[in-house]
Coordinates of C-alpha atoms (C1' of nucleotides) in Angstrom, one line a residue:
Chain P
X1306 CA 25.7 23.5 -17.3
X1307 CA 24.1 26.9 -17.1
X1308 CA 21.8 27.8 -19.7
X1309 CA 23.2 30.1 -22.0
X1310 CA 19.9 32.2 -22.8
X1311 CA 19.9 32.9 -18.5
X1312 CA 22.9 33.8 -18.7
X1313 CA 22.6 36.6 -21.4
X1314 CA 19.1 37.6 -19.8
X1315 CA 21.0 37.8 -16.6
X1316 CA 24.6 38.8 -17.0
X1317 CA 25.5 40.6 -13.6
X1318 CA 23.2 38.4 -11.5
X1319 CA 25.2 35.7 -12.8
X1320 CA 28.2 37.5 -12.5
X1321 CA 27.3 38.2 -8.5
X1322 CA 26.6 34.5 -8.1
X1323 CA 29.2 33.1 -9.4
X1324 CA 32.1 35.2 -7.9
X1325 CA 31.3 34.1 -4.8
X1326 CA 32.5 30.8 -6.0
X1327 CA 35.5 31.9 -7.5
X1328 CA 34.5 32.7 -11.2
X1329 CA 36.1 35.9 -12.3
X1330 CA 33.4 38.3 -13.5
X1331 CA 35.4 38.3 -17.1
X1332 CA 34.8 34.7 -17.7
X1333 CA 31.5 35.7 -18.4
X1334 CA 32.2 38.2 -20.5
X1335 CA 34.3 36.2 -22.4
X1336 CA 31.6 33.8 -23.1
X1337 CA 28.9 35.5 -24.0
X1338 CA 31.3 37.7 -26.6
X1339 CA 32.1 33.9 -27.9
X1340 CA 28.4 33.6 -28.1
X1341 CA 27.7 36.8 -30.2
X1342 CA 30.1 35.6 -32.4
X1343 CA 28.2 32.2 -32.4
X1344 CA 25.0 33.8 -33.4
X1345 CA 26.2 35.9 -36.0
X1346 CA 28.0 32.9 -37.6
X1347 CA 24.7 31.3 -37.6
X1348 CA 22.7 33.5 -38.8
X1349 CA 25.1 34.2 -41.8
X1350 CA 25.2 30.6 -42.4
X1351 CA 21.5 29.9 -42.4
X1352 CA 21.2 32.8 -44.8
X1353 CA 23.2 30.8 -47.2
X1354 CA 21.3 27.8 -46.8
X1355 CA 18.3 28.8 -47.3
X1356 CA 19.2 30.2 -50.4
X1357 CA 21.0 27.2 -51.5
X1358 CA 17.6 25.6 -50.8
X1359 CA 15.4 28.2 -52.6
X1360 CA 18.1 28.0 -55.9
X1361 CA 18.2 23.8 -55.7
X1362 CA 14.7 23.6 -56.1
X1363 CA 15.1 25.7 -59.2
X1364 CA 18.1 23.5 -60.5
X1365 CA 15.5 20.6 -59.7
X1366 CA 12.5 22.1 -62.0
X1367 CA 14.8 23.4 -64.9
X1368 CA 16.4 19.6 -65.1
X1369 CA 12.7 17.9 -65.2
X1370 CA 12.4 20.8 -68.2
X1371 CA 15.7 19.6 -69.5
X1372 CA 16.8 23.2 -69.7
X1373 CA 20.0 24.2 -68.5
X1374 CA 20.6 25.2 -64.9
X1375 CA 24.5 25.6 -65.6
X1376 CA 25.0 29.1 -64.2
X1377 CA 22.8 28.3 -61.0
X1378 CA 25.2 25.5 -60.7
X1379 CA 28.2 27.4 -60.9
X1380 CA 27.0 30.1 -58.4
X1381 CA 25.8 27.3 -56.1
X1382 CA 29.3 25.8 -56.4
X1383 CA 30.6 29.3 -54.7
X1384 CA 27.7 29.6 -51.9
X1385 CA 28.3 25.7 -50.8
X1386 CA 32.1 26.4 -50.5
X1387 CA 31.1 29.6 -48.4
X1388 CA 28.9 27.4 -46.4
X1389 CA 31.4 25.5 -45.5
X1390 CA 33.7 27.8 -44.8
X1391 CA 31.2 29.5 -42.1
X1392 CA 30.5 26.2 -40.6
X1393 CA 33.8 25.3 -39.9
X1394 CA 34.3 28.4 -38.2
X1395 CA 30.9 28.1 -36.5
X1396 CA 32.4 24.8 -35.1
X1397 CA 35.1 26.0 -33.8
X1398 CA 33.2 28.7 -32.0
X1399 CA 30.4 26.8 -30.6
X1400 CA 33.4 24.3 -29.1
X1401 CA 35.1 27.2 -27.4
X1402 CA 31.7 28.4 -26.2
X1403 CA 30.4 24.8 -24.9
X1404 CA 34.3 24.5 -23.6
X1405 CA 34.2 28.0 -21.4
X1406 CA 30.3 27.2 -20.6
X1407 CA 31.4 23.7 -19.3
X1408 CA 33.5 25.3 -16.7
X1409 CA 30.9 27.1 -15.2
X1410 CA 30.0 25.7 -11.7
X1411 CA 26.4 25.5 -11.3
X1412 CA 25.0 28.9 -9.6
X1413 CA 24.6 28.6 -5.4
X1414 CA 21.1 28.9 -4.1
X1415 CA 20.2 32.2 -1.9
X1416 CA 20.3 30.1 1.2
X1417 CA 24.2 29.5 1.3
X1418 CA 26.1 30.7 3.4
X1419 CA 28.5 33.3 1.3
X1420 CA 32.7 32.5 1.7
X1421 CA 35.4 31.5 -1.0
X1422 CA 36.4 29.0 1.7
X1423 CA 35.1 26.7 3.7
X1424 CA 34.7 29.1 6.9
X1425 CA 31.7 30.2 7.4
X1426 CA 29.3 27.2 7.2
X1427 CA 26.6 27.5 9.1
X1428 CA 26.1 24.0 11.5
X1429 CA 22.1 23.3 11.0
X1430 CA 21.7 20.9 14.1
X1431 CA 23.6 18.1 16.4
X1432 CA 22.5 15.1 17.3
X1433 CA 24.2 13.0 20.1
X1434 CA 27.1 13.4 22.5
X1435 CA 30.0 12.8 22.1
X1436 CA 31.0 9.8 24.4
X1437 CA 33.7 10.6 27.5
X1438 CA 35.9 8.2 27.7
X1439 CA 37.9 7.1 30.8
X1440 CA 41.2 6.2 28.8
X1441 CA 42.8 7.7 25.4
X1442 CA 40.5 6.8 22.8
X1443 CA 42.9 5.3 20.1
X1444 CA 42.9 5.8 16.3
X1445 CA 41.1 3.6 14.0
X1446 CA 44.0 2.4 12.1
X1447 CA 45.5 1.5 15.5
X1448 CA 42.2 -0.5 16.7
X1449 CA 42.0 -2.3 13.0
X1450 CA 45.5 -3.2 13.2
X1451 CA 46.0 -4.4 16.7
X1452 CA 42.7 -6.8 16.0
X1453 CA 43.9 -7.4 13.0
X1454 CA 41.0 -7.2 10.9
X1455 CA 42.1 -3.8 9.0
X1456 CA 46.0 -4.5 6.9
X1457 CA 47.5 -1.0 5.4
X1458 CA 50.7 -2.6 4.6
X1459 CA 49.9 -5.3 2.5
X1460 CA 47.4 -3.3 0.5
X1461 CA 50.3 -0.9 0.3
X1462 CA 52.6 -3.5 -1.0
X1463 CA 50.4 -5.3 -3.4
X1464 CA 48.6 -2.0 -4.7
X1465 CA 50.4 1.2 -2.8
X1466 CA 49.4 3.9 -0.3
X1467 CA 45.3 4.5 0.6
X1468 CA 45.1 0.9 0.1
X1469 CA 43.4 -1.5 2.8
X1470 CA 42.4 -5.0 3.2
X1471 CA 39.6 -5.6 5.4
X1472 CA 39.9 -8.6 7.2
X1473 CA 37.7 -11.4 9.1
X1474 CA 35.7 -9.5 11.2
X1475 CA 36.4 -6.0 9.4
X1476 CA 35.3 -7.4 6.3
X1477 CA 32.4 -8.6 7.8
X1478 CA 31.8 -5.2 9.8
X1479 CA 32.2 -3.4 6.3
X1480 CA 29.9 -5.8 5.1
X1481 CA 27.5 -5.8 7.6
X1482 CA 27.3 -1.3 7.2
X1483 CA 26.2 -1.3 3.8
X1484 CA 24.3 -4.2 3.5
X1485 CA 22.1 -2.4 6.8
X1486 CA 22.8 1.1 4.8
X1487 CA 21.2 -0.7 2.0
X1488 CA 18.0 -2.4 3.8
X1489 CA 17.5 0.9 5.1
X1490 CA 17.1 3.0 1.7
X1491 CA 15.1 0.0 0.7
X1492 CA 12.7 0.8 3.3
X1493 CA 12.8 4.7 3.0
X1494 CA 11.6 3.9 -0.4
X1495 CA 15.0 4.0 -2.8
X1496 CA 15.5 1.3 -5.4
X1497 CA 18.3 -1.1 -5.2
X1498 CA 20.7 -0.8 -8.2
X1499 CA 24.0 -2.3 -8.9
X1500 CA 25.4 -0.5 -11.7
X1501 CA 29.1 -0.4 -14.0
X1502 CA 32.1 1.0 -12.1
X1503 CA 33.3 1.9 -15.5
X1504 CA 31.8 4.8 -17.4
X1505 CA 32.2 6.2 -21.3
X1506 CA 33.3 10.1 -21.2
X1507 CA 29.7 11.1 -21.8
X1508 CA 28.4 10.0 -18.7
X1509 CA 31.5 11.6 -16.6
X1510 CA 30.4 14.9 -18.5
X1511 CA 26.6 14.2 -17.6
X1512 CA 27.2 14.1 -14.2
X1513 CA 29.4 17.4 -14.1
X1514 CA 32.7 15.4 -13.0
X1515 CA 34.3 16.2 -17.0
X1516 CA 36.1 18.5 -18.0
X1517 CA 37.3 19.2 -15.0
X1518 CA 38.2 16.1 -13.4
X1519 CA 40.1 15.3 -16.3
X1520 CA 42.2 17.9 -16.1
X1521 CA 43.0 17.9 -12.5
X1522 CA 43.9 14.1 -12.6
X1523 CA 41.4 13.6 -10.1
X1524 CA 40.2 9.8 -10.7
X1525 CA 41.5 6.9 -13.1
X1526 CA 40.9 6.8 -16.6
X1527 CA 41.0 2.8 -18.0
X1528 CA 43.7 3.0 -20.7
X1529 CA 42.7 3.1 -24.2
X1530 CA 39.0 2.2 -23.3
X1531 CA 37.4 6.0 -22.9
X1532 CA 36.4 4.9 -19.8
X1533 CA 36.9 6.1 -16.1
X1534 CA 36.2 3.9 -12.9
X1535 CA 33.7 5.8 -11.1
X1536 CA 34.5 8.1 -8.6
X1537 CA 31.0 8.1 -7.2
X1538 CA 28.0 5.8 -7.6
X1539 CA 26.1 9.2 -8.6
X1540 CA 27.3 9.1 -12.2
X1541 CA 25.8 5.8 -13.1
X1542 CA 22.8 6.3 -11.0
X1543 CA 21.7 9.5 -12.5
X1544 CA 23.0 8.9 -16.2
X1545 CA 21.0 5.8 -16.1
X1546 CA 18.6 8.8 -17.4
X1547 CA 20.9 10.4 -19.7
X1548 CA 19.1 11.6 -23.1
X1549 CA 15.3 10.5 -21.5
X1550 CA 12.5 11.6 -21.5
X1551 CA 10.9 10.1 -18.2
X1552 CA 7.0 10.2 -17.4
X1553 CA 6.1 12.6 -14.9
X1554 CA 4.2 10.9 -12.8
X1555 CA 7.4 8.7 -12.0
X1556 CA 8.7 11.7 -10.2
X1557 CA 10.6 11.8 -7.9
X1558 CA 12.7 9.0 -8.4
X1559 CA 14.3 7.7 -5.7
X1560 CA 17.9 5.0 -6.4
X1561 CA 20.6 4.0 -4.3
X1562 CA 23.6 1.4 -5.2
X1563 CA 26.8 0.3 -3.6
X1564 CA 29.4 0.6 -5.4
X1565 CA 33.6 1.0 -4.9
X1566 CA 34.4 4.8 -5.5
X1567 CA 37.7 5.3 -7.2
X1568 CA 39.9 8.6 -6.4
X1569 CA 43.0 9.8 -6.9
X1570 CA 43.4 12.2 -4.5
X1571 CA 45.9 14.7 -6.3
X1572 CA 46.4 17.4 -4.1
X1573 CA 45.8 15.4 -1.0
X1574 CA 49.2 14.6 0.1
X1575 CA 49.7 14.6 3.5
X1576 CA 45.9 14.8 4.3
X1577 CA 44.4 12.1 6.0
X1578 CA 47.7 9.7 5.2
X1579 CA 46.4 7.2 7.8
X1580 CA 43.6 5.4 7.9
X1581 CA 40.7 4.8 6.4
X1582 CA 39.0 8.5 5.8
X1583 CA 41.2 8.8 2.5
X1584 CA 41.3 6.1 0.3
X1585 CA 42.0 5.8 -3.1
X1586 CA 39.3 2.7 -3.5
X1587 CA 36.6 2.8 -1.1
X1588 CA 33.1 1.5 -0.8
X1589 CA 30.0 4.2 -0.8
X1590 CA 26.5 3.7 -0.6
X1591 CA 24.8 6.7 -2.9
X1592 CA 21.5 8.2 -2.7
X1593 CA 19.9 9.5 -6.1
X1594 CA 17.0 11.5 -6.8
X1595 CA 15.4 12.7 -9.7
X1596 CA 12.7 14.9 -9.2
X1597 CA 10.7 17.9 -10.3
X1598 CA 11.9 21.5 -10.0
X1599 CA 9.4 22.4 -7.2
X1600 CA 9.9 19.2 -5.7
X1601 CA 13.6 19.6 -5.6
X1602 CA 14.1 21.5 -2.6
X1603 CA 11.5 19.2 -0.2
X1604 CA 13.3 16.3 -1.5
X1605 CA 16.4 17.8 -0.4
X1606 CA 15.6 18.1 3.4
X1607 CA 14.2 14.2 3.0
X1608 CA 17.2 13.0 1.6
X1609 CA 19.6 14.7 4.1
X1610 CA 17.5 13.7 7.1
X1611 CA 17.2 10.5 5.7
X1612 CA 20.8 9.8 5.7
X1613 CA 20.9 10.9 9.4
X1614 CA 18.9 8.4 10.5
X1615 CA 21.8 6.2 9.6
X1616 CA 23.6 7.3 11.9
X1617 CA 20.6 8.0 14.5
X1618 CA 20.6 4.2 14.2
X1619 CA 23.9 3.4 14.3
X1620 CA 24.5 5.6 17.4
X1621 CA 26.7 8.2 16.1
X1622 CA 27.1 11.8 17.1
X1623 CA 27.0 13.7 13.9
X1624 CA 26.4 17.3 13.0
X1625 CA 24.6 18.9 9.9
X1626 CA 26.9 21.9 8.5
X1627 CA 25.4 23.8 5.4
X1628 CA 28.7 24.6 2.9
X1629 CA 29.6 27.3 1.2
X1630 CA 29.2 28.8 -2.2
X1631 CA 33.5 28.1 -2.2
X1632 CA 33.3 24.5 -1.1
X1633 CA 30.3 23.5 -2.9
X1634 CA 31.4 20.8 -5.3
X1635 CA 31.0 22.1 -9.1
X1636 CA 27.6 21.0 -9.5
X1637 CA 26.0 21.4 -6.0
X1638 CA 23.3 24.3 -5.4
X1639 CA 23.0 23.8 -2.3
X1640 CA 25.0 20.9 -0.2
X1641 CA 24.2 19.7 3.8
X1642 CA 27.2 17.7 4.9
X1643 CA 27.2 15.2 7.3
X1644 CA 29.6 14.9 10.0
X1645 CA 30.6 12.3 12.2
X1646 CA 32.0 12.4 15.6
X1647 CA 36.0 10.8 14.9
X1648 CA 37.2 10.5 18.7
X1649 CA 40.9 10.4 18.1
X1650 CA 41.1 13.7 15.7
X1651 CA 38.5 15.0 18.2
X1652 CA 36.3 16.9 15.9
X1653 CA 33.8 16.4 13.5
X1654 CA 34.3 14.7 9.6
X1655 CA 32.3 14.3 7.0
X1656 CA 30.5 11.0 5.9
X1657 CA 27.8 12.0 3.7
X1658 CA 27.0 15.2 1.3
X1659 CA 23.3 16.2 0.3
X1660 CA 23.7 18.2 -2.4
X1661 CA 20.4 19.7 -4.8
X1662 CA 22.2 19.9 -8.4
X1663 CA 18.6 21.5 -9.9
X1664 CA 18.9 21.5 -13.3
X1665 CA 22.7 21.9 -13.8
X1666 CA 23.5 18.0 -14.5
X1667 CA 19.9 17.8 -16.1
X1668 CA 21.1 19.9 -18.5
X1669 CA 24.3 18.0 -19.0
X1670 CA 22.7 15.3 -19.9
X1671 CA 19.6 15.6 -21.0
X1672 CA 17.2 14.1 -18.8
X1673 CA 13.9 15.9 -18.9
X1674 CA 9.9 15.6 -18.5
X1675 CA 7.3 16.7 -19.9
X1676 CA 5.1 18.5 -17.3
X1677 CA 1.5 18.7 -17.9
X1678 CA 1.3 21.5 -20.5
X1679 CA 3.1 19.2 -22.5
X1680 CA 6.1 21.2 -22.2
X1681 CA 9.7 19.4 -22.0
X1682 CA 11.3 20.6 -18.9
X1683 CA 14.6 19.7 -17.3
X1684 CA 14.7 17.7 -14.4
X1685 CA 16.5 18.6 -11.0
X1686 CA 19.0 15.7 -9.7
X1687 CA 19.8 15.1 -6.3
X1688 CA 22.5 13.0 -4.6
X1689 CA 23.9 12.1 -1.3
X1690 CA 25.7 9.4 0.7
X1691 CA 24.0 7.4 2.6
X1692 CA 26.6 6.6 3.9
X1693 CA 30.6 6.4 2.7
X1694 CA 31.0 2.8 4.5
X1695 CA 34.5 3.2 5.1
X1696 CA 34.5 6.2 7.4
X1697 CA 31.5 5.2 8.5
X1698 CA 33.5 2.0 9.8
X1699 CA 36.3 3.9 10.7
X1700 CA 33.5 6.2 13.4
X1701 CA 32.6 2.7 15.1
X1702 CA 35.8 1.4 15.9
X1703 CA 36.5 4.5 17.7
X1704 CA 33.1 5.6 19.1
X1705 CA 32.4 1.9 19.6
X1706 CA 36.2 0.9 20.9
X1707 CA 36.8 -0.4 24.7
X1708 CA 39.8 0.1 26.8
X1709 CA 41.2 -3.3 26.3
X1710 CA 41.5 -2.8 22.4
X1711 CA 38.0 -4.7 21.7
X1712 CA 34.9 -2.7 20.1
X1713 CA 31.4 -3.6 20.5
X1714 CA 29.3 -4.2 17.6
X1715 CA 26.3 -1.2 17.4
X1716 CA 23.0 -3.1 17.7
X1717 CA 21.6 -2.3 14.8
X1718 CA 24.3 -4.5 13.4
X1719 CA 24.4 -7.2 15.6
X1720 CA 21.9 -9.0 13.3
X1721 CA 23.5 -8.7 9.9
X1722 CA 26.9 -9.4 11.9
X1723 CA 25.2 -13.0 12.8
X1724 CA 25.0 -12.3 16.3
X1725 CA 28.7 -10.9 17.0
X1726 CA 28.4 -8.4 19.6
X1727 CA 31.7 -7.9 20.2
X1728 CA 35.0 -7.5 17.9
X1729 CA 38.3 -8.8 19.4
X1730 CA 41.5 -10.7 19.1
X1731 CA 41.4 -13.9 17.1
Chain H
rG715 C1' 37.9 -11.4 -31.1
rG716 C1' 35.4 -13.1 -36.2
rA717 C1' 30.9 -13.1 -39.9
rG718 C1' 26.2 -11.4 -41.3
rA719 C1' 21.6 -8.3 -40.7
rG720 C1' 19.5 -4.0 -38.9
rU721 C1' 19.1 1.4 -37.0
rU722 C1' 13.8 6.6 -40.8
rG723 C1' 8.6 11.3 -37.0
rG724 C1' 5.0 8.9 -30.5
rC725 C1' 4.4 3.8 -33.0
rA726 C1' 4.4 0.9 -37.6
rG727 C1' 6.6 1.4 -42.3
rA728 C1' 8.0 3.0 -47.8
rG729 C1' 11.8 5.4 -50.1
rU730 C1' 19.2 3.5 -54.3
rG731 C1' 21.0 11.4 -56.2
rG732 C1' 16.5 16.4 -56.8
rU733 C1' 15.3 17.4 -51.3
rA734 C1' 11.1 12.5 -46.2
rA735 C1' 5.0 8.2 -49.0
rU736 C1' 1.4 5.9 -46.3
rG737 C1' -1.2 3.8 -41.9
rC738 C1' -2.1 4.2 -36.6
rA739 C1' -1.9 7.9 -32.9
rU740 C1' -2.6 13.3 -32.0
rC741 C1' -5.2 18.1 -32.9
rG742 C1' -9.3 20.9 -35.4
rG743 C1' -14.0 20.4 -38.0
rA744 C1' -18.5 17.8 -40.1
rC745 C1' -22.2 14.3 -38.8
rU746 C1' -24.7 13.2 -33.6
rC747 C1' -28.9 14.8 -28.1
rG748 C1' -23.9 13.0 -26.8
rA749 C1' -20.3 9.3 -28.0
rA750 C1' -18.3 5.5 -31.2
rA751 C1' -17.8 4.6 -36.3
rU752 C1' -17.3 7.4 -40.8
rC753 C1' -15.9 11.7 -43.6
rC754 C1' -12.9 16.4 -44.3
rG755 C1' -8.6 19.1 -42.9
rA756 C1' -4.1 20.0 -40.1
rC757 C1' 0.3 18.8 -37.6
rG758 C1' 5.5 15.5 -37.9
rA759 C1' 10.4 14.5 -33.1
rC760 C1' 14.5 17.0 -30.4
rC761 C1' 17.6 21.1 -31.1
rC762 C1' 19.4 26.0 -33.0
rG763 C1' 18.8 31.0 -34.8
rG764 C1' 15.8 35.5 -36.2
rC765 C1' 11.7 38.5 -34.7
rU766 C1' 8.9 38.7 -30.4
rA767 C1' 4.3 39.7 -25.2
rA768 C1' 4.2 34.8 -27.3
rU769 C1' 4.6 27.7 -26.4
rA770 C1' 2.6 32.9 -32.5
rC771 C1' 5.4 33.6 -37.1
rC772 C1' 9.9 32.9 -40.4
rG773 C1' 14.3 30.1 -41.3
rG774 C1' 18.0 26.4 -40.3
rC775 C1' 18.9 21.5 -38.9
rG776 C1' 16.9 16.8 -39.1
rC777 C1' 16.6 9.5 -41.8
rG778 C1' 21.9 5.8 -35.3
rC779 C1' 26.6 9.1 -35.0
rA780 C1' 30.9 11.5 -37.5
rG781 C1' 33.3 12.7 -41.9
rG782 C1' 33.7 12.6 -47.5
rU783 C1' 31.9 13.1 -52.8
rU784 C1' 28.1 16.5 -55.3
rC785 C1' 25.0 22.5 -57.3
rA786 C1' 22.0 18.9 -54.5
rA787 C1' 22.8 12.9 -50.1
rA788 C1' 17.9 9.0 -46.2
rU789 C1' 19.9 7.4 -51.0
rC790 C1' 26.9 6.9 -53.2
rC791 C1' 31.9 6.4 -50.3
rU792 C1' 34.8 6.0 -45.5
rG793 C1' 34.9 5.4 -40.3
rU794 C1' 32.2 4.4 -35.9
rA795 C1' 28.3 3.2 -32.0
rC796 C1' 24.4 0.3 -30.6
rU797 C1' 20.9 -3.9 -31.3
rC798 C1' 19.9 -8.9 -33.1
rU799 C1' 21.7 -13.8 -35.1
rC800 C1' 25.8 -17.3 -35.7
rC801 C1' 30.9 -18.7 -34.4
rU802 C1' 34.9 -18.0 -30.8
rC803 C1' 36.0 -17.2 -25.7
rC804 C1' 34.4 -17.2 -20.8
rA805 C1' 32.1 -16.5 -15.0

RNA sequence: GGAGAGUUGGCAGAGUGGUAAUGCAUCGGACUCGAAAUCCGACGACCCGGCUAAUACCGGCGCGCAGGUUCAAAUCCUGUACUCUCCUCCA
């Protein structure tokens, strides 16, 4: 959420910011002529009150005199009916101002790269090359299912499509990438959570994924419960703060969780239909931090560079891309994707975002500090992936994969895979 | 799922219709070489609005939350969330 007092201070800076990610300039406008309305309301209101105050304090002395406040009464009987009348209207404004507020996308820092689509990201750096292989490099899905440790058609039968059973040795491979994803954060300093893969509404609007989401059917809402599986570990790692006021020498914060990350993927059809790069349950590990506004941008660079020693360790060619103000997700500043080398589509796909949300979920959600003028100051949240396991399994079958349908087991995983250097037929 | 109790300022804790006691903490002052103790005084969350150079000033709001009754609600009524205890159920 953008605060409302910028805004107005700032209109056509605002304006300029936000049409380069799609918000027509008349959105704004809109909302701050809501606002004005607001504001008069209020102050017309509090007029009232105040005199309802001033006038009950006289009804109060003349009935300790026992003398008679009767026409003070009556004329108090009209104003409280007026009040009302204002406040109702007042609620109904503030609600379509918090409503057309709550759409706005949080504004991109100066840095990104300027484009309503996703051309024009500017690649930051590679690291590794991609490896030349002396036979077709097959698909993923076509790896997992010949060794039979990956099974899309009985997930699809017993839940549907962008369904997968891991098994035997893919289990154990997907369980062997996050529990190493997991040591390693440990060791960069993150705390281990496990947190609910159910939320209340008020979390799913802390985190910037409500209104929205809702209304684009873009996750699963639990019937009758007012809760939503997650569609991200982010929300429950950073509203774990929501409404707090957290010390400041705690900052930054540093969390990271497993967790299963629910999607519907409306508006995917026929994207990514194989495989696992799609899903509509898969397992992510998330990166949170919660740090101070000068801090934020430092903590960025850590956190994405972080992440790519994942994949430094893993042994897979990636590539840092910095997105655009269009392709930012709603909340985002500023986001560094990750991409990972995927042999068989030849090209690059993401596996983690590092996005700087600076005080746009803060806000949301109320998470604040008090710095050390005593003043109460939002915080700036930060989140990435590090790393989505399934793609990130999905990259070593195919980087790792040898001509007679085997893959070798990356050595940083040989350990938490007991030993198993090598996947093949059972 | 059922029954009961509770939820008041940073903390503790009064207050059953007239508009939030008091204590601790905090801030200022006195005393002191200085500090502690003591004494005097002030402030009362967060938020919103007005006026602003302003974190100054004025006002609103504010007793878990949301409604209702009333000229007036922490106090009465309804609903609801959470916490605790007991029962039930379960991993």
């Amino acid at each position: 959420m953008l605060d409302l007092k910028m805004i107005r201070n700032h209109v056509e800076d605002v304006k300029a910011k936000l049409a380069t990610r799609g918000v027509e300039p008349e959105a704004i406008d809109d909302l701050l002529a809501k606002d004005n309305e607001r504001r008069e309301l209020i102050v017309k209101s509090e007029n009232l009150k105040k005199l309802r105050n001033e006038v009950s304090d006289q009804i109060s002395q003349l009935k300790r005199n026992k003398e008679d406040a009767n026409d003070k009464i009556q004329e108090m009987r009209k104003v409280s009916q007026d009040i009302k009348g204002l406040d109702e209207q007042l609620e109904n404004i503030a609600e379509e101002v918090e409503s057309k507020a709550a759409h706005l996308p949080n504004l991109p820092h100066e840095d990104v790269p300027v484009s309503l689509t996703e051309e024009g990201s500017v690649e930051q750096r590679r690291n590794g090359t991609p490896r030349t292989f002396d036979f077709t490099p097959k698909a993923h899905w076509e790896i997992g299912e010949e060794l039979g440790i990956l099974d899309f058609e009985r997930a699809a039968k017993v839940a549907g499509s962008r369904f997968v059973y891991y098994v035997g040795d893919g289990a154990r491979l997907e369980r062997a990438v996050y529990n190493f994803f997991l040591d390693q954060n440990n060791a960069a300093g993150f705390t281990e959570e496990i947190t609910p893969y159910m939320v209340n509404d008020a979390s799913m609007f802390g985190t910037g994924q409500f209104p929205k989401f809702k209304e684009t059917h873009a996750g699963y809402e639990v019937k009758d419960e007012g809760l939503t599986l997650i569609p991200t570990a982010e929300v429950p790692l950073v509203n774990y703060y929501r409404d707090e006021i957290i010390d400041e020498e705690k900052l930054p914060i540093s969390v990271t969780a497993l967790s299963p990350a629910f999607r519907s993927e409306a508006g995917s059809a026929g994207r990514d239909t194989r495989g696992l790069i799609r899903m509509h349950q898969f397992n992510k590990v998330e990166m949170v931090k919660i740090a101070k506004p000068e801090q934020s941008w430092n903590e960025l660079e850590k956190l994405t560079t972080h992440a790519e020693t994942l994949l430094q360790k893993l042994g897979l060619p990636y590539r840092v891309i910095t997105l655009t103000t269009g392709d930012m997700s709603f909340t985002a500043a500023k986001t560094y994707d990750l991409e990972v080398w995927i042999p068989a589509q030849d090209k690059y796909r993401e596996i983690s975002s590092c996005s700087n949300c600076t005080d746009f979920q803060a806000r949301r959600a109320h998470i604040r500090f008090r710095d050390e003028n005593g003043k109460l100051q939002y915080v700036h949240t930060l989140n990435g992936s590090g790393l989505a396991v399934g793609r990130t399994v999905a990259a070593i079958l195919e980087n790792y994969q040898n001509e007679d349908g085997t893959v070798n087991v990356p050595e940083a995983l040989v350990p938490y895979m007991q030993g198993t250097t090598v996947i093949g037929k059972k």
